[in-house]
Amino acid sequence: MLPFLKIMLRNLLLGPSTDPFPFAPAKTHKNFRGCAEHDPEKCILCGICRHVCAAGAIQIHPSEDGSGMQYLLWHNSCVFCGMCAHYCPTGALTMSDNWHLAHSGAEMFSNCISDFIPFGACAQCGAKIQPRPQTIIDTLGARSPDRFLLCPQCKRQGIVQNVAQARPTRRQENP
Amino acid sequence: MPSTTYTLPIGPLHVALEEPMYFDIQVEGETVRSVELSAGHVHRGMEALAMQRNYFQNVTLVERVCSLCSNSHPATYCMAVENLSGLIVPERARYLRVIADEVKRIASHLFNVGIMAHLTGFDSLFMHAMEVREIMQDAKEGVYGNRMNLGQCIIGGCRRDIDDSTAPFLLGQLELLKPQLHELYGVFERDPLIRTRTQGIGLLSHAEARRHAVVGPVARASGVAYDLRRKAPYAVYPDLDFEVQTDTKGDVHSRALLRLREAVESVKIVEQCLRQMPGGPINTREVPVIPPGEAVARSEAPRGEVFYYVRSDGTDTPQRLKWRVPTYMNWEALQVMLANCQVADIALIVNSIDPCISCTER
Ligand code: SF4
Ligand code: SF4
């Protein structure tokens, strides 16, 4: 007991080392991996988050009228691993530092992120394509802005035309 | 005198056990004569779950095999998958993995010695050890975002960098920890209560340690200097300066002290890593291609060697994922350690191998 007596006295003088939660806020680091947050303005429905989610917390369903997709993330299934946020290519998914997830039993089936994400439209033929929100056009689309807004078919046609135009010139150069 | 010999069943649920385990103990008076172990009470079917998840999802799954060595599992799993796909992990990521592993080792060892104090009935020391451990828990939460599951490893590297904001914080926590750890070592070394309860019990001789092929601190406290970080170096351990701790007494007390000394070494390792870590990417940006084939990887978890085997048929889901955890090797040796001990010492001796039943039965 003797070597410990000094420590015990010191701890006694230092007082409690626990946070007085819930009467005062508990200390939370800004890096804390809490509840996931989804920004529908940035989501392109690529599905990578669903692919890497071990808990199966993410679902992406077609909406009833077919004009877009319903994005669901169930907080009660989520294990806060943050894999979805790490692999999300657009930064639509992030982990917040909010850990206040206690809720009543009645809220069990509503405690989720539910975002409607409308499809984009092909700039040429108007066909439905993955969403093309402005934030994504400015970032991912910056490499080839005109092709980024096309559906796969129009993109392919554009490439075929380019190649067809390119060939004769090359032949002329190398007779 | 047949009435003095009886069978004492302990478990699967018992106040002295942290996790479910069943012991059939033959007792004569107060002395244990033989022990039968039976396992399988926390089998969760994780190997089957792993075969239903893709390579990415399994990183999260294996991290949840065990909470105390929750970084060793994904790190070793990722190493096995990287071996299979021939992926080269950037050097900075290898340093980051070592830092995560050592931070977890410190916290795990402090937990174990704390529980030992609790089992001797010295609860104020238990509380104090847990409070010292809290410095590391805080560091984990501030740097990685969670107290237990760091979520640091991914296939091809790491997820979270230690940058200008978190490196000073981590170093600050280590500075706080060092004097506390030193003081705690003194208490565990000299306190008369701890010494009377733990010295000379649960003996495992050098020969028995080799015969049972025990691993980790249990082996090292019996004079078997087997540490994978030196025997089969991985990550950046060859570039780091640290000493493998050993002892020859092989009792409960020496195992606890050895763990505390290892925690001190781990502090040194983390400090070295933070000093000499090169810049650069923290993961390979590419998505790995996993060819058909099989691969293994092993690493030194807080409890000893952990071993992963992965077999792929070229799809995005492993055909087989199997792992062997240190407790599997160590608990057989309990039969030697428990022989002829006092009934009151059973819990202390079992705790001294730092058993992790949920890893072993998964
Ligand atoms: S949240 Fe991110 S990863 Fe998930 S579908 Fe949207 S863009 Fe893709
Ligand atoms: S944090 Fe993990 S469990 Fe939660 S939704 Fe994202 S990937 Fe799934």
PDB file of N, CA and C in Angstrom, chain A residues 1-4 7-8 10-11 17 27 29-33 50-54 79 81-83 86-87, chain B residues 53-54 56-57 60 64 122 124 128 131 138 141-142 144-146 149-150 154 159-160 166 169 183 191 316:
ATOM      1  N   MET A   1       0.825  -1.209   0.000  1.00  0.00           N
ATOM      2  CA  MET A   1       0.000   0.000   0.000  1.00  0.00           C
ATOM      3  C   MET A   1       0.863   1.264   0.000  1.00  0.00           C
ATOM      4  N   LEU A   2       2.090   1.161   0.579  1.00  0.00           N
ATOM      5  CA  LEU A   2       2.836   2.396   0.840  1.00  0.00           C
ATOM      6  C   LEU A   2       3.253   3.195  -0.393  1.00  0.00           C
ATOM      7  N   PRO A   3       3.838   2.562  -1.431  1.00  0.00           N
ATOM      8  CA  PRO A   3       4.246   3.386  -2.573  1.00  0.00           C
ATOM      9  C   PRO A   3       3.055   4.068  -3.229  1.00  0.00           C
ATOM     10  N   PHE A   4       1.868   3.516  -3.008  1.00  0.00           N
ATOM     11  CA  PHE A   4       0.708   4.049  -3.696  1.00  0.00           C
ATOM     12  C   PHE A   4       0.069   5.206  -2.941  1.00  0.00           C
ATOM     13  N   ILE A   7       0.318   8.653  -4.459  1.00  0.00           N
ATOM     14  CA  ILE A   7      -0.518   8.819  -5.656  1.00  0.00           C
ATOM     15  C   ILE A   7      -1.966   9.015  -5.257  1.00  0.00           C
ATOM     16  N   MET A   8      -2.388   8.238  -4.245  1.00  0.00           N
ATOM     17  CA  MET A   8      -3.783   8.294  -3.832  1.00  0.00           C
ATOM     18  C   MET A   8      -4.118   9.679  -3.286  1.00  0.00           C
ATOM     19  N   ARG A  10      -2.569  12.453  -3.972  1.00  0.00           N
ATOM     20  CA  ARG A  10      -2.533  13.415  -5.077  1.00  0.00           C
ATOM     21  C   ARG A  10      -3.839  13.362  -5.874  1.00  0.00           C
ATOM     22  N   ASN A  11      -4.286  12.141  -6.180  1.00  0.00           N
ATOM     23  CA  ASN A  11      -5.534  11.998  -6.933  1.00  0.00           C
ATOM     24  C   ASN A  11      -6.710  12.579  -6.171  1.00  0.00           C
ATOM     25  N   SER A  17     -12.009  13.119 -12.219  1.00  0.00           N
ATOM     26  CA  SER A  17     -11.415  13.265 -13.544  1.00  0.00           C
ATOM     27  C   SER A  17     -12.435  13.005 -14.645  1.00  0.00           C
ATOM     28  N   LYS A  27     -16.168  16.867 -23.297  1.00  0.00           N
ATOM     29  CA  LYS A  27     -15.118  17.284 -24.233  1.00  0.00           C
ATOM     30  C   LYS A  27     -15.111  16.346 -25.454  1.00  0.00           C
ATOM     31  N   HIS A  29     -13.132  15.827 -29.223  1.00  0.00           N
ATOM     32  CA  HIS A  29     -12.086  16.295 -30.139  1.00  0.00           C
ATOM     33  C   HIS A  29     -12.677  16.599 -31.503  1.00  0.00           C
ATOM     34  N   LYS A  30     -12.060  17.540 -32.200  1.00  0.00           N
ATOM     35  CA  LYS A  30     -12.649  17.912 -33.498  1.00  0.00           C
ATOM     36  C   LYS A  30     -12.481  16.790 -34.526  1.00  0.00           C
ATOM     37  N   ASN A  31     -11.529  15.884 -34.292  1.00  0.00           N
ATOM     38  CA  ASN A  31     -11.342  14.761 -35.207  1.00  0.00           C
ATOM     39  C   ASN A  31     -12.292  13.604 -34.934  1.00  0.00           C
ATOM     40  N   PHE A  32     -13.119  13.724 -33.920  1.00  0.00           N
ATOM     41  CA  PHE A  32     -13.957  12.602 -33.507  1.00  0.00           C
ATOM     42  C   PHE A  32     -14.807  12.090 -34.674  1.00  0.00           C
ATOM     43  N   ARG A  33     -14.874  10.754 -34.784  1.00  0.00           N
ATOM     44  CA  ARG A  33     -15.645  10.146 -35.861  1.00  0.00           C
ATOM     45  C   ARG A  33     -17.031   9.806 -35.358  1.00  0.00           C
ATOM     46  N   ARG A  50     -21.588   2.678 -50.576  1.00  0.00           N
ATOM     47  CA  ARG A  50     -22.339   1.460 -50.288  1.00  0.00           C
ATOM     48  C   ARG A  50     -21.442   0.228 -50.451  1.00  0.00           C
ATOM     49  N   HIS A  51     -20.555   0.278 -51.431  1.00  0.00           N
ATOM     50  CA  HIS A  51     -19.669  -0.851 -51.699  1.00  0.00           C
ATOM     51  C   HIS A  51     -18.717  -1.119 -50.527  1.00  0.00           C
ATOM     52  N   VAL A  52     -18.215  -0.063 -49.874  1.00  0.00           N
ATOM     53  CA  VAL A  52     -17.224  -0.262 -48.817  1.00  0.00           C
ATOM     54  C   VAL A  52     -17.837  -0.388 -47.430  1.00  0.00           C
ATOM     55  N   CYS A  53     -19.149  -0.204 -47.320  1.00  0.00           N
ATOM     56  CA  CYS A  53     -19.779  -0.218 -45.990  1.00  0.00           C
ATOM     57  C   CYS A  53     -19.977  -1.648 -45.501  1.00  0.00           C
ATOM     58  N   ALA A  54     -19.221  -2.019 -44.464  1.00  0.00           N
ATOM     59  CA  ALA A  54     -19.289  -3.393 -43.956  1.00  0.00           C
ATOM     60  C   ALA A  54     -20.607  -3.666 -43.250  1.00  0.00           C
ATOM     61  N   VAL A  79     -21.517   1.659 -38.059  1.00  0.00           N
ATOM     62  CA  VAL A  79     -20.558   1.389 -36.988  1.00  0.00           C
ATOM     63  C   VAL A  79     -19.492   2.495 -36.902  1.00  0.00           C
ATOM     64  N   CYS A  81     -17.259   3.652 -38.891  1.00  0.00           N
ATOM     65  CA  CYS A  81     -15.896   3.335 -39.313  1.00  0.00           C
ATOM     66  C   CYS A  81     -15.331   4.437 -40.197  1.00  0.00           C
ATOM     67  N   GLY A  82     -16.197   5.152 -40.894  1.00  0.00           N
ATOM     68  CA  GLY A  82     -15.717   6.251 -41.734  1.00  0.00           C
ATOM     69  C   GLY A  82     -15.148   5.819 -43.074  1.00  0.00           C
ATOM     70  N   MET A  83     -15.313   4.535 -43.437  1.00  0.00           N
ATOM     71  CA  MET A  83     -14.807   4.065 -44.733  1.00  0.00           C
ATOM     72  C   MET A  83     -15.527   4.791 -45.870  1.00  0.00           C
ATOM     73  N   HIS A  86     -14.128   8.134 -46.367  1.00  0.00           N
ATOM     74  CA  HIS A  86     -12.774   8.087 -46.918  1.00  0.00           C
ATOM     75  C   HIS A  86     -12.796   7.851 -48.426  1.00  0.00           C
ATOM     76  N   TYR A  87     -13.665   6.971 -48.880  1.00  0.00           N
ATOM     77  CA  TYR A  87     -13.643   6.602 -50.303  1.00  0.00           C
ATOM     78  C   TYR A  87     -14.570   7.458 -51.159  1.00  0.00           C
TER      79      TYR A  87
ATOM     80  N   ARG B  53     -18.148 -10.652 -47.464  1.00  0.00           N
ATOM     81  CA  ARG B  53     -17.889  -9.225 -47.627  1.00  0.00           C
ATOM     82  C   ARG B  53     -16.696  -9.011 -48.550  1.00  0.00           C
ATOM     83  N   ASN B  54     -16.682  -7.896 -49.230  1.00  0.00           N
ATOM     84  CA  ASN B  54     -15.563  -7.659 -50.141  1.00  0.00           C
ATOM     85  C   ASN B  54     -14.329  -7.211 -49.359  1.00  0.00           C
ATOM     86  N   PHE B  56     -12.731  -4.484 -49.114  1.00  0.00           N
ATOM     87  CA  PHE B  56     -12.818  -3.204 -48.401  1.00  0.00           C
ATOM     88  C   PHE B  56     -13.610  -3.371 -47.103  1.00  0.00           C
ATOM     89  N   GLN B  57     -14.750  -4.031 -47.221  1.00  0.00           N
ATOM     90  CA  GLN B  57     -15.608  -4.189 -46.040  1.00  0.00           C
ATOM     91  C   GLN B  57     -14.911  -4.997 -44.957  1.00  0.00           C
ATOM     92  N   THR B  60     -13.039  -3.202 -42.087  1.00  0.00           N
ATOM     93  CA  THR B  60     -13.876  -2.800 -40.956  1.00  0.00           C
ATOM     94  C   THR B  60     -14.254  -4.009 -40.101  1.00  0.00           C
ATOM     95  N   ARG B  64     -13.096  -5.253 -35.848  1.00  0.00           N
ATOM     96  CA  ARG B  64     -14.028  -5.510 -34.754  1.00  0.00           C
ATOM     97  C   ARG B  64     -13.933  -6.923 -34.197  1.00  0.00           C
ATOM     98  N   PHE B 122      -7.030  -4.663  -5.219  1.00  0.00           N
ATOM     99  CA  PHE B 122      -6.451  -3.342  -5.028  1.00  0.00           C
ATOM    100  C   PHE B 122      -7.128  -2.390  -6.018  1.00  0.00           C
ATOM    101  N   SER B 124      -8.111   0.764  -5.927  1.00  0.00           N
ATOM    102  CA  SER B 124      -7.678   2.143  -6.190  1.00  0.00           C
ATOM    103  C   SER B 124      -6.502   2.166  -7.164  1.00  0.00           C
ATOM    104  N   HIS B 128      -6.390   3.871 -10.856  1.00  0.00           N
ATOM    105  CA  HIS B 128      -5.296   4.757 -11.251  1.00  0.00           C
ATOM    106  C   HIS B 128      -4.685   4.302 -12.579  1.00  0.00           C
ATOM    107  N   GLU B 131      -6.799   5.316 -15.289  1.00  0.00           N
ATOM    108  CA  GLU B 131      -6.742   6.749 -15.546  1.00  0.00           C
ATOM    109  C   GLU B 131      -5.483   7.108 -16.339  1.00  0.00           C
ATOM    110  N   ASP B 138      -7.372   9.230 -24.868  1.00  0.00           N
ATOM    111  CA  ASP B 138      -7.585  10.596 -25.326  1.00  0.00           C
ATOM    112  C   ASP B 138      -6.780  10.872 -26.586  1.00  0.00           C
ATOM    113  N   GLU B 141      -8.452   9.236 -29.491  1.00  0.00           N
ATOM    114  CA  GLU B 141      -9.656   9.941 -29.932  1.00  0.00           C
ATOM    115  C   GLU B 141      -9.283  11.228 -30.671  1.00  0.00           C
ATOM    116  N   GLY B 142      -8.285  11.929 -30.161  1.00  0.00           N
ATOM    117  CA  GLY B 142      -7.909  13.194 -30.773  1.00  0.00           C
ATOM    118  C   GLY B 142      -7.213  13.024 -32.113  1.00  0.00           C
ATOM    119  N   TYR B 144      -7.132   9.905 -34.083  1.00  0.00           N
ATOM    120  CA  TYR B 144      -7.791   9.017 -35.049  1.00  0.00           C
ATOM    121  C   TYR B 144      -9.308   9.160 -35.076  1.00  0.00           C
ATOM    122  N   GLY B 145      -9.895   9.641 -33.994  1.00  0.00           N
ATOM    123  CA  GLY B 145     -11.338   9.837 -34.012  1.00  0.00           C
ATOM    124  C   GLY B 145     -12.132   8.840 -33.204  1.00  0.00           C
ATOM    125  N   ASN B 146     -11.464   7.857 -32.607  1.00  0.00           N
ATOM    126  CA  ASN B 146     -12.210   6.914 -31.776  1.00  0.00           C
ATOM    127  C   ASN B 146     -11.286   6.366 -30.691  1.00  0.00           C
ATOM    128  N   ASN B 149     -11.524   1.738 -31.893  1.00  0.00           N
ATOM    129  CA  ASN B 149     -11.335   1.369 -33.291  1.00  0.00           C
ATOM    130  C   ASN B 149     -10.765   2.558 -34.054  1.00  0.00           C
ATOM    131  N   LEU B 150      -9.453   2.513 -34.267  1.00  0.00           N
ATOM    132  CA  LEU B 150      -8.791   3.676 -34.850  1.00  0.00           C
ATOM    133  C   LEU B 150      -9.207   3.908 -36.294  1.00  0.00           C
ATOM    134  N   ILE B 154      -6.018   0.905 -44.220  1.00  0.00           N
ATOM    135  CA  ILE B 154      -6.792   0.471 -45.377  1.00  0.00           C
ATOM    136  C   ILE B 154      -5.827  -0.281 -46.286  1.00  0.00           C
ATOM    137  N   ARG B 159      -5.362   5.900 -43.478  1.00  0.00           N
ATOM    138  CA  ARG B 159      -6.402   6.856 -43.788  1.00  0.00           C
ATOM    139  C   ARG B 159      -6.120   8.240 -43.246  1.00  0.00           C
ATOM    140  N   ARG B 160      -5.613   8.288 -42.031  1.00  0.00           N
ATOM    141  CA  ARG B 160      -5.468   9.606 -41.422  1.00  0.00           C
ATOM    142  C   ARG B 160      -4.000   9.943 -41.194  1.00  0.00           C
ATOM    143  N   THR B 166      -2.005  17.317 -35.191  1.00  0.00           N
ATOM    144  CA  THR B 166      -2.110  16.150 -34.313  1.00  0.00           C
ATOM    145  C   THR B 166      -0.759  15.661 -33.774  1.00  0.00           C
ATOM    146  N   PHE B 169       0.022  17.258 -30.467  1.00  0.00           N
ATOM    147  CA  PHE B 169      -0.931  16.742 -29.484  1.00  0.00           C
ATOM    148  C   PHE B 169      -0.523  15.354 -29.004  1.00  0.00           C
ATOM    149  N   GLU B 183       6.080   6.038 -12.667  1.00  0.00           N
ATOM    150  CA  GLU B 183       5.590   5.937 -11.290  1.00  0.00           C
ATOM    151  C   GLU B 183       4.805   4.636 -11.084  1.00  0.00           C
ATOM    152  N   ASP B 191       5.084  -2.571  -4.535  1.00  0.00           N
ATOM    153  CA  ASP B 191       3.965  -2.626  -3.590  1.00  0.00           C
ATOM    154  C   ASP B 191       3.871  -4.008  -2.936  1.00  0.00           C
ATOM    155  N   ASP B 316     -14.110  -9.985 -55.963  1.00  0.00           N
ATOM    156  CA  ASP B 316     -13.887  -8.912 -55.000  1.00  0.00           C
ATOM    157  C   ASP B 316     -14.098  -9.363 -53.558  1.00  0.00           C
TER     158      ASP B 316
END
